[in-house]
Coordinates of C-alpha atoms in Angstrom, one line a residue:
M1 CA 112.2 104.3 90.6
D2 CA 111.0 101.6 93.1
N3 CA 107.8 102.1 94.9
N4 CA 109.1 102.2 98.5
F5 CA 108.6 105.2 100.8
T6 CA 112.1 106.6 100.4
Y7 CA 111.9 106.9 96.6
T8 CA 108.4 108.3 96.8
G9 CA 109.4 111.0 99.2
I10 CA 112.4 112.1 97.0
S11 CA 110.3 112.1 93.8
S12 CA 107.7 114.3 95.5
H13 CA 110.4 116.8 96.5
L14 CA 111.8 116.8 92.9
L15 CA 108.4 117.3 91.3
Q16 CA 107.8 120.4 93.5
N17 CA 110.9 122.1 92.2
H18 CA 111.0 120.8 88.7
A19 CA 107.7 120.8 86.9
S20 CA 109.0 119.2 83.7
I21 CA 110.2 116.0 85.4
F22 CA 108.2 112.7 85.0
V23 CA 108.2 110.1 87.7
S24 CA 108.0 106.6 86.2
P25 CA 107.9 103.5 88.4
C26 CA 110.4 100.7 87.7
A27 CA 108.6 98.2 85.5
S28 CA 110.8 95.3 86.6
H29 CA 110.0 96.1 90.3
C30 CA 106.3 96.2 89.7
L31 CA 106.2 93.1 87.6
N32 CA 108.1 91.3 90.3
M33 CA 105.5 92.4 92.8
I34 CA 102.8 90.8 90.5
L35 CA 104.7 87.5 90.5
E36 CA 105.2 87.7 94.3
D37 CA 101.4 88.2 94.7
F38 CA 100.9 85.2 92.3
S39 CA 103.1 83.0 94.5
K40 CA 101.0 83.9 97.6
V41 CA 97.8 82.5 96.1
D42 CA 97.1 79.4 98.3
W43 CA 97.3 76.7 95.7
V44 CA 100.3 78.2 93.9
N45 CA 102.2 78.6 97.2
R46 CA 101.4 74.9 98.0
C47 CA 102.6 73.8 94.6
I48 CA 105.9 75.7 95.0
S49 CA 106.4 74.2 98.5
Q50 CA 105.8 70.7 97.1
A51 CA 108.3 71.3 94.3
Q52 CA 110.9 72.5 96.8
V53 CA 110.6 69.2 98.7
I54 CA 111.8 67.4 95.6
S55 CA 114.5 69.9 94.7
K56 CA 115.9 69.9 98.3
F57 CA 116.0 66.1 98.4
V58 CA 117.9 65.9 95.1
Y59 CA 120.3 68.8 95.6
N60 CA 121.3 67.8 99.1
N61 CA 122.4 64.3 98.1
S62 CA 125.5 64.2 95.8
S63 CA 124.9 60.7 94.5
L64 CA 121.2 61.5 93.8
L65 CA 122.2 64.7 92.0
D66 CA 124.6 62.7 89.8
L67 CA 121.8 60.3 89.1
M68 CA 119.5 63.2 88.1
N69 CA 122.1 64.6 85.8
K70 CA 122.4 61.3 84.1
F71 CA 118.7 61.1 83.4
T72 CA 118.3 64.8 82.4
G73 CA 121.4 65.0 80.4
G74 CA 123.0 67.5 82.8
Q75 CA 119.9 69.8 82.9
D76 CA 118.9 71.2 86.3
I77 CA 115.4 71.0 87.6
I78 CA 115.7 74.4 89.2
R79 CA 116.8 77.8 87.9
S80 CA 117.9 80.9 89.7
G81 CA 116.3 84.2 88.8
V82 CA 117.0 87.8 89.7
T83 CA 114.4 87.7 92.5
R84 CA 112.8 85.0 94.6
P85 CA 109.4 85.0 92.8
V86 CA 111.2 84.8 89.4
S87 CA 113.3 81.9 90.7
S88 CA 110.1 80.1 91.8
F89 CA 108.3 80.3 88.5
L90 CA 111.4 79.6 86.4
S91 CA 112.0 76.5 88.5
L92 CA 108.5 75.3 88.1
Q93 CA 109.0 75.7 84.3
S94 CA 112.2 73.7 84.5
M95 CA 110.7 71.0 86.6
L96 CA 107.7 70.6 84.3
K97 CA 110.1 70.3 81.4
Q98 CA 111.9 67.4 83.2
K99 CA 108.7 65.8 84.4
A100 CA 109.0 62.5 82.5
R101 CA 112.7 62.1 83.2
L102 CA 112.1 62.8 87.0
K103 CA 109.5 60.1 87.1
Q104 CA 111.8 57.7 85.2
M105 CA 114.6 58.4 87.6
F106 CA 112.6 57.8 90.7
N107 CA 111.3 54.5 89.3
S108 CA 114.7 53.3 88.1
P109 CA 116.7 50.5 89.7
D110 CA 119.6 52.9 90.4
Y111 CA 117.3 54.9 92.7
S112 CA 116.7 51.9 95.0
T113 CA 119.6 52.9 97.2
H114 CA 117.9 56.1 98.0
A115 CA 114.4 54.7 98.5
N116 CA 114.7 54.2 102.2
K117 CA 115.7 57.8 103.0
P118 CA 113.1 59.8 105.1
Q119 CA 112.2 62.2 102.3
S120 CA 111.9 59.6 99.6
M121 CA 108.3 58.6 100.2
S122 CA 107.2 62.3 100.2
C123 CA 109.0 63.0 96.9
V124 CA 107.6 59.9 95.2
G125 CA 104.1 60.8 96.5
I126 CA 104.4 64.3 95.1
L127 CA 105.7 63.1 91.7
E128 CA 102.8 60.6 91.3
D129 CA 100.2 63.2 92.3
N130 CA 98.3 64.4 89.2
D131 CA 96.9 67.3 91.1
F132 CA 100.5 68.6 91.8
W133 CA 101.4 68.4 88.1
R134 CA 98.2 70.2 87.1
A135 CA 99.0 72.9 89.6
V136 CA 102.5 73.2 88.1
E137 CA 101.2 73.5 84.6
E138 CA 98.7 76.1 85.7
S139 CA 101.3 78.1 87.6
V140 CA 103.6 78.1 84.6
A141 CA 100.8 79.1 82.2
V142 CA 99.6 82.0 84.3
S143 CA 103.1 83.3 85.2
E144 CA 104.7 83.0 81.7
P145 CA 102.9 86.1 80.2
I146 CA 104.2 88.3 83.1
L147 CA 107.7 86.7 82.7
K148 CA 107.7 87.6 79.0
V149 CA 107.0 91.2 79.9
L150 CA 109.7 91.2 82.5
R151 CA 112.2 89.9 80.0
E152 CA 111.4 92.7 77.6
V153 CA 111.7 95.5 80.1
S154 CA 114.8 94.2 81.9
G155 CA 117.0 93.9 78.8
G156 CA 118.1 97.6 78.9
K157 CA 116.3 98.5 75.7
P158 CA 114.1 101.6 75.3
V159 CA 110.8 99.8 75.5
V160 CA 108.7 102.5 77.2
G161 CA 106.6 102.6 74.0
S162 CA 105.8 98.9 74.3
I163 CA 105.0 98.4 78.0
Y164 CA 101.3 99.3 77.5
E165 CA 100.8 96.8 74.7
L166 CA 102.9 94.1 76.5
M167 CA 100.7 94.4 79.6
S168 CA 97.5 94.3 77.6
R169 CA 98.7 91.1 75.9
A170 CA 99.7 89.6 79.2
K171 CA 96.2 90.3 80.7
E172 CA 94.6 88.9 77.6
S173 CA 96.7 85.7 77.8
I174 CA 95.6 85.1 81.4
R175 CA 91.9 85.8 80.5
T176 CA 92.1 83.4 77.5
Y177 CA 93.7 80.6 79.7
Y178 CA 90.9 81.0 82.3
I179 CA 88.1 81.5 79.9
M180 CA 86.2 78.5 81.5
D181 CA 87.0 79.5 85.1
E182 CA 86.0 83.0 85.9
N183 CA 86.8 82.7 89.6
K184 CA 90.5 81.9 89.0
H185 CA 90.7 84.5 86.3
K186 CA 89.4 87.2 88.7
V187 CA 92.0 86.3 91.3
F188 CA 94.9 86.8 89.0
S189 CA 93.5 89.6 86.9
D190 CA 92.8 91.6 90.1
I191 CA 96.4 91.2 91.1
V192 CA 97.6 92.4 87.7
D193 CA 95.1 95.3 87.6
T194 CA 96.0 96.4 91.1
N195 CA 99.7 96.6 90.4
W196 CA 99.3 98.0 86.9
C197 CA 96.8 100.7 87.8
D198 CA 98.2 101.7 91.3
H199 CA 101.9 101.3 90.7
L200 CA 103.1 100.6 87.2
H201 CA 100.9 102.6 84.8
S202 CA 102.1 106.1 84.1
P203 CA 100.9 108.8 81.6
L204 CA 104.3 108.5 80.1
H205 CA 103.6 104.9 79.1
A206 CA 100.3 106.0 77.5
A207 CA 101.9 108.8 75.6
A208 CA 104.7 106.5 74.4
A209 CA 102.2 103.9 73.2
F210 CA 100.3 106.6 71.3
L211 CA 103.5 107.7 69.6
N212 CA 104.6 104.2 68.8
P213 CA 103.9 103.7 65.0
S214 CA 103.5 99.9 65.4
I215 CA 100.6 100.6 67.8
Q216 CA 99.2 103.8 66.2
Y217 CA 98.8 102.2 62.8
N218 CA 97.7 98.8 63.9
P219 CA 93.9 98.4 63.2
E220 CA 93.7 95.5 65.8
I221 CA 94.6 97.7 68.7
K222 CA 91.5 98.4 70.8
F223 CA 92.9 100.7 73.5
L224 CA 94.2 103.5 71.3
T225 CA 91.4 106.0 72.0
S226 CA 91.9 105.6 75.8
L227 CA 95.5 106.9 75.5
K228 CA 94.7 110.4 74.2
E229 CA 93.9 112.0 77.5
D230 CA 97.2 110.9 79.0
F231 CA 99.0 111.8 75.8
F232 CA 97.7 115.4 76.0
K233 CA 98.7 115.7 79.6
V234 CA 102.3 114.7 78.8
L235 CA 102.3 117.3 75.9
E236 CA 101.2 120.0 78.2
K237 CA 104.0 119.2 80.6
L238 CA 106.7 119.0 77.9
L239 CA 105.4 122.0 76.0
P240 CA 104.2 124.3 78.8
T241 CA 103.8 127.5 76.7
S242 CA 101.5 128.3 73.8
D243 CA 104.4 129.2 71.6
L244 CA 105.8 125.7 71.9
R245 CA 102.4 124.2 71.2
R246 CA 101.6 126.5 68.2
D247 CA 101.5 123.9 65.4
I248 CA 101.2 120.8 67.5
T249 CA 97.6 120.0 66.7
T250 CA 98.3 120.0 62.9
Q251 CA 101.4 117.9 63.5
I252 CA 99.4 115.3 65.5
I253 CA 96.8 115.1 62.7
T254 CA 99.7 114.6 60.2
F255 CA 101.0 111.8 62.3
T256 CA 97.8 110.0 63.1
R257 CA 96.6 110.1 59.5
A258 CA 100.0 109.0 58.1
K259 CA 100.4 112.0 55.9
A260 CA 103.6 113.5 54.4
M261 CA 106.7 111.4 55.3
F262 CA 104.7 109.4 57.8
G263 CA 102.9 107.8 54.9
C264 CA 105.8 107.0 52.5
N265 CA 106.6 103.4 51.7
L266 CA 109.8 103.3 53.7
A267 CA 108.0 104.6 56.8
M268 CA 105.2 102.1 56.5
E269 CA 107.6 99.2 56.0
A270 CA 109.7 100.3 59.1
R271 CA 106.8 100.6 61.5
D272 CA 107.2 97.1 63.0
T273 CA 110.9 96.6 62.2
V274 CA 112.6 99.8 63.5
S275 CA 112.7 101.0 67.1
P276 CA 110.1 103.7 67.6
G277 CA 112.6 106.4 68.6
L278 CA 114.7 105.7 65.5
W279 CA 111.6 105.6 63.3
W280 CA 110.7 109.1 64.5
E281 CA 114.2 110.3 63.9
Q282 CA 114.1 109.1 60.3
F283 CA 110.5 109.9 59.2
G284 CA 109.3 112.6 61.6
D285 CA 110.7 115.7 59.9
S286 CA 107.2 116.9 58.7
A287 CA 106.2 117.3 62.4
P288 CA 109.4 118.8 64.0
V289 CA 107.9 119.8 67.4
L290 CA 106.2 116.4 67.8
Q291 CA 109.3 114.7 66.6
R292 CA 111.4 116.2 69.4
V293 CA 108.8 115.1 72.0
A294 CA 108.5 111.6 70.5
I295 CA 112.2 111.0 70.4
R296 CA 112.6 112.2 74.0
I297 CA 109.8 109.9 75.2
L298 CA 110.5 106.8 73.1
S299 CA 114.2 106.7 73.8
Q300 CA 113.6 106.0 77.5
V301 CA 113.9 102.7 79.3
C302 CA 111.1 101.8 81.8
S303 CA 113.1 99.8 84.2
G304 CA 116.0 100.6 86.6
Y305 CA 117.2 97.0 86.7
N306 CA 120.3 97.6 84.6
L307 CA 121.2 100.6 86.8
E308 CA 120.9 98.4 89.9
R309 CA 123.2 95.8 88.3
Q310 CA 125.7 98.5 87.5
W311 CA 125.6 99.8 91.1
S312 CA 126.2 96.2 92.3
T313 CA 129.3 96.1 90.1
F314 CA 130.6 99.1 92.1
Q315 CA 129.7 97.5 95.4
Q316 CA 131.7 94.4 94.4
M317 CA 134.8 96.5 93.8
H318 CA 134.5 99.1 96.6
W319 CA 133.8 97.5 100.0
E320 CA 135.1 97.7 103.5
R321 CA 138.5 96.2 102.8
R322 CA 139.0 98.0 99.5
N323 CA 137.5 101.4 100.3
K324 CA 140.7 103.3 99.5
I325 CA 140.6 102.5 95.8
D326 CA 141.1 105.5 93.6
R327 CA 137.9 106.8 92.0
E328 CA 139.5 106.9 88.5
L329 CA 140.6 103.2 88.9
L330 CA 137.2 102.3 90.2
N331 CA 135.5 103.8 87.1
K332 CA 137.9 102.0 84.8
L333 CA 137.3 98.7 86.5
A334 CA 133.5 99.2 86.3
H335 CA 133.9 100.1 82.7
V336 CA 135.8 97.0 81.8
N337 CA 133.4 94.8 83.9
Q338 CA 130.4 96.2 82.1
N339 CA 132.0 95.8 78.7
L340 CA 132.8 92.1 79.5
K341 CA 129.1 91.6 80.5
L342 CA 128.0 93.3 77.2
G343 CA 130.4 91.1 75.3
R344 CA 128.9 88.0 76.8
M345 CA 125.3 89.2 76.1
I346 CA 126.2 89.8 72.5
S347 CA 128.0 86.5 72.0
L348 CA 125.5 84.4 73.9
E349 CA 121.8 84.4 74.1
T350 CA 121.2 85.2 77.7
D351 CA 118.0 85.5 79.7
P352 CA 117.9 88.9 81.4
I353 CA 115.8 87.6 84.3
A354 CA 117.8 84.4 85.0
V355 CA 121.1 84.1 86.9
E356 CA 123.9 82.0 85.4
D357 CA 125.1 80.6 88.7
M358 CA 122.8 78.6 90.9
D359 CA 122.1 80.0 94.3
M360 CA 122.9 77.1 96.6
M361 CA 121.5 79.1 99.6
S362 CA 118.1 79.5 98.0
E363 CA 115.0 78.0 99.5
W364 CA 114.9 75.6 96.6
V365 CA 118.2 74.0 97.8
E366 CA 118.9 74.8 101.4
E367 CA 117.4 72.5 104.0
A368 CA 115.3 74.6 106.4
E369 CA 115.9 72.3 109.3
N370 CA 119.7 72.6 109.1
P371 CA 121.0 75.2 111.4
S372 CA 122.9 78.1 109.9
P373 CA 126.6 78.3 110.6
A374 CA 126.1 81.0 113.3
Q375 CA 123.2 79.2 115.1
W376 CA 125.5 77.0 117.2
L377 CA 126.9 80.2 118.8
D378 CA 123.6 80.8 120.5
R379 CA 124.1 77.7 122.6
F380 CA 126.9 79.4 124.6
G381 CA 124.4 81.8 126.2
S382 CA 126.1 84.4 128.3
S383 CA 129.4 82.6 128.5
F384 CA 130.9 85.0 126.1
D385 CA 129.8 88.0 128.1
G386 CA 132.8 88.3 130.3
G387 CA 132.4 84.8 131.8
D388 CA 134.7 81.8 131.8
L389 CA 134.0 79.0 129.4
N390 CA 135.3 75.7 130.6
T391 CA 135.7 72.5 128.6
R392 CA 132.4 71.0 129.9
Q393 CA 130.5 74.2 129.0
F394 CA 132.1 74.2 125.6
G395 CA 131.0 70.6 125.0
G396 CA 127.5 71.2 126.2
A397 CA 127.3 74.3 124.1
I398 CA 128.5 73.0 120.8
F399 CA 126.7 69.6 121.0
S400 CA 123.1 69.2 121.7
A401 CA 121.6 66.3 123.8
N402 CA 121.1 64.3 120.6
D403 CA 124.6 64.8 119.3
H404 CA 127.2 62.1 119.7
N405 CA 130.1 63.7 121.5
I406 CA 133.0 62.1 119.8
F407 CA 135.5 64.0 121.9
G408 CA 134.1 62.8 125.2
L409 CA 134.1 66.3 126.6

């Protein structure tokens, strides 16, 4: 679930009536909160704003956009993501990748026709600013570990057993990058720790990590002992009676010490190649009670992103003008739509956090100073409220003082 007030209230009500239910926050939502907090850091926010000056200038001039496509081989300098923070950091990545080609374009003879435009000097100044590019490189480096985790959890796979390790690796990557700058490291690590500890981390994640064979049998994992307490809490909830927990201690020892089928060659070879849930299904027969618990836990996803996308599919088909569609037909349409999406995902390598179509209304493209299509209506004032609107009023309303009134109204 998301962490807003509505979901929290509903989950509290469910927990009061159903003791065996676990509440797990949506990992995609929490990771997006981390990226949003990253983008609010002063120098990162300034870097994003400067990059947007360039993208708006390019994408709001058709001839300049054609020129950019010529220099970049048709590659865009911005990318649309599933959320605004994701779009920002993906676009910085794309712009950094096209850095040399962008500079070449702005210094080419073909650009001379655009050099006198008001925004041109600002864009050239930003492109030639080494501090800007250092900030872009740094923003990309610090956000990429979080984006990697977001890709893993948003793909719809049961990765609840990996989220703990993925977050540990992401934090270590940020620490390594800022090994010579403790102040900056503290800023970003505090953001990650706050969201991880207060929102994202769940005992279910710790229990899943403990049961994950690729983590349990990895001698390089340092955090394994800290998972035991949460693991036992989960066991007590899933196995509430002493009868259900009768042989559980012996079975845990059998698993952790890789005895019986857990220690056979096939099981050891499959630890890192087979999904944890399937691994337990194949090799967990010597610990039947623990096997049932492990399969239940490790078969879970830790993100509601795919469910949200499925709900958006229903919304596209069932709206105000089509609200009389038969429920059976609606389900069939949604089924076909989802299968088409799955087919595209199988046939093409898609990025689960990126959007195929560019959002032309995003803050990376849309000019802030341009009025929205509805803003001109505000000039009419109260004329619509039962009053008469004559020709002169209409002309004064639709044209400002600086507009050239071509109709002479």
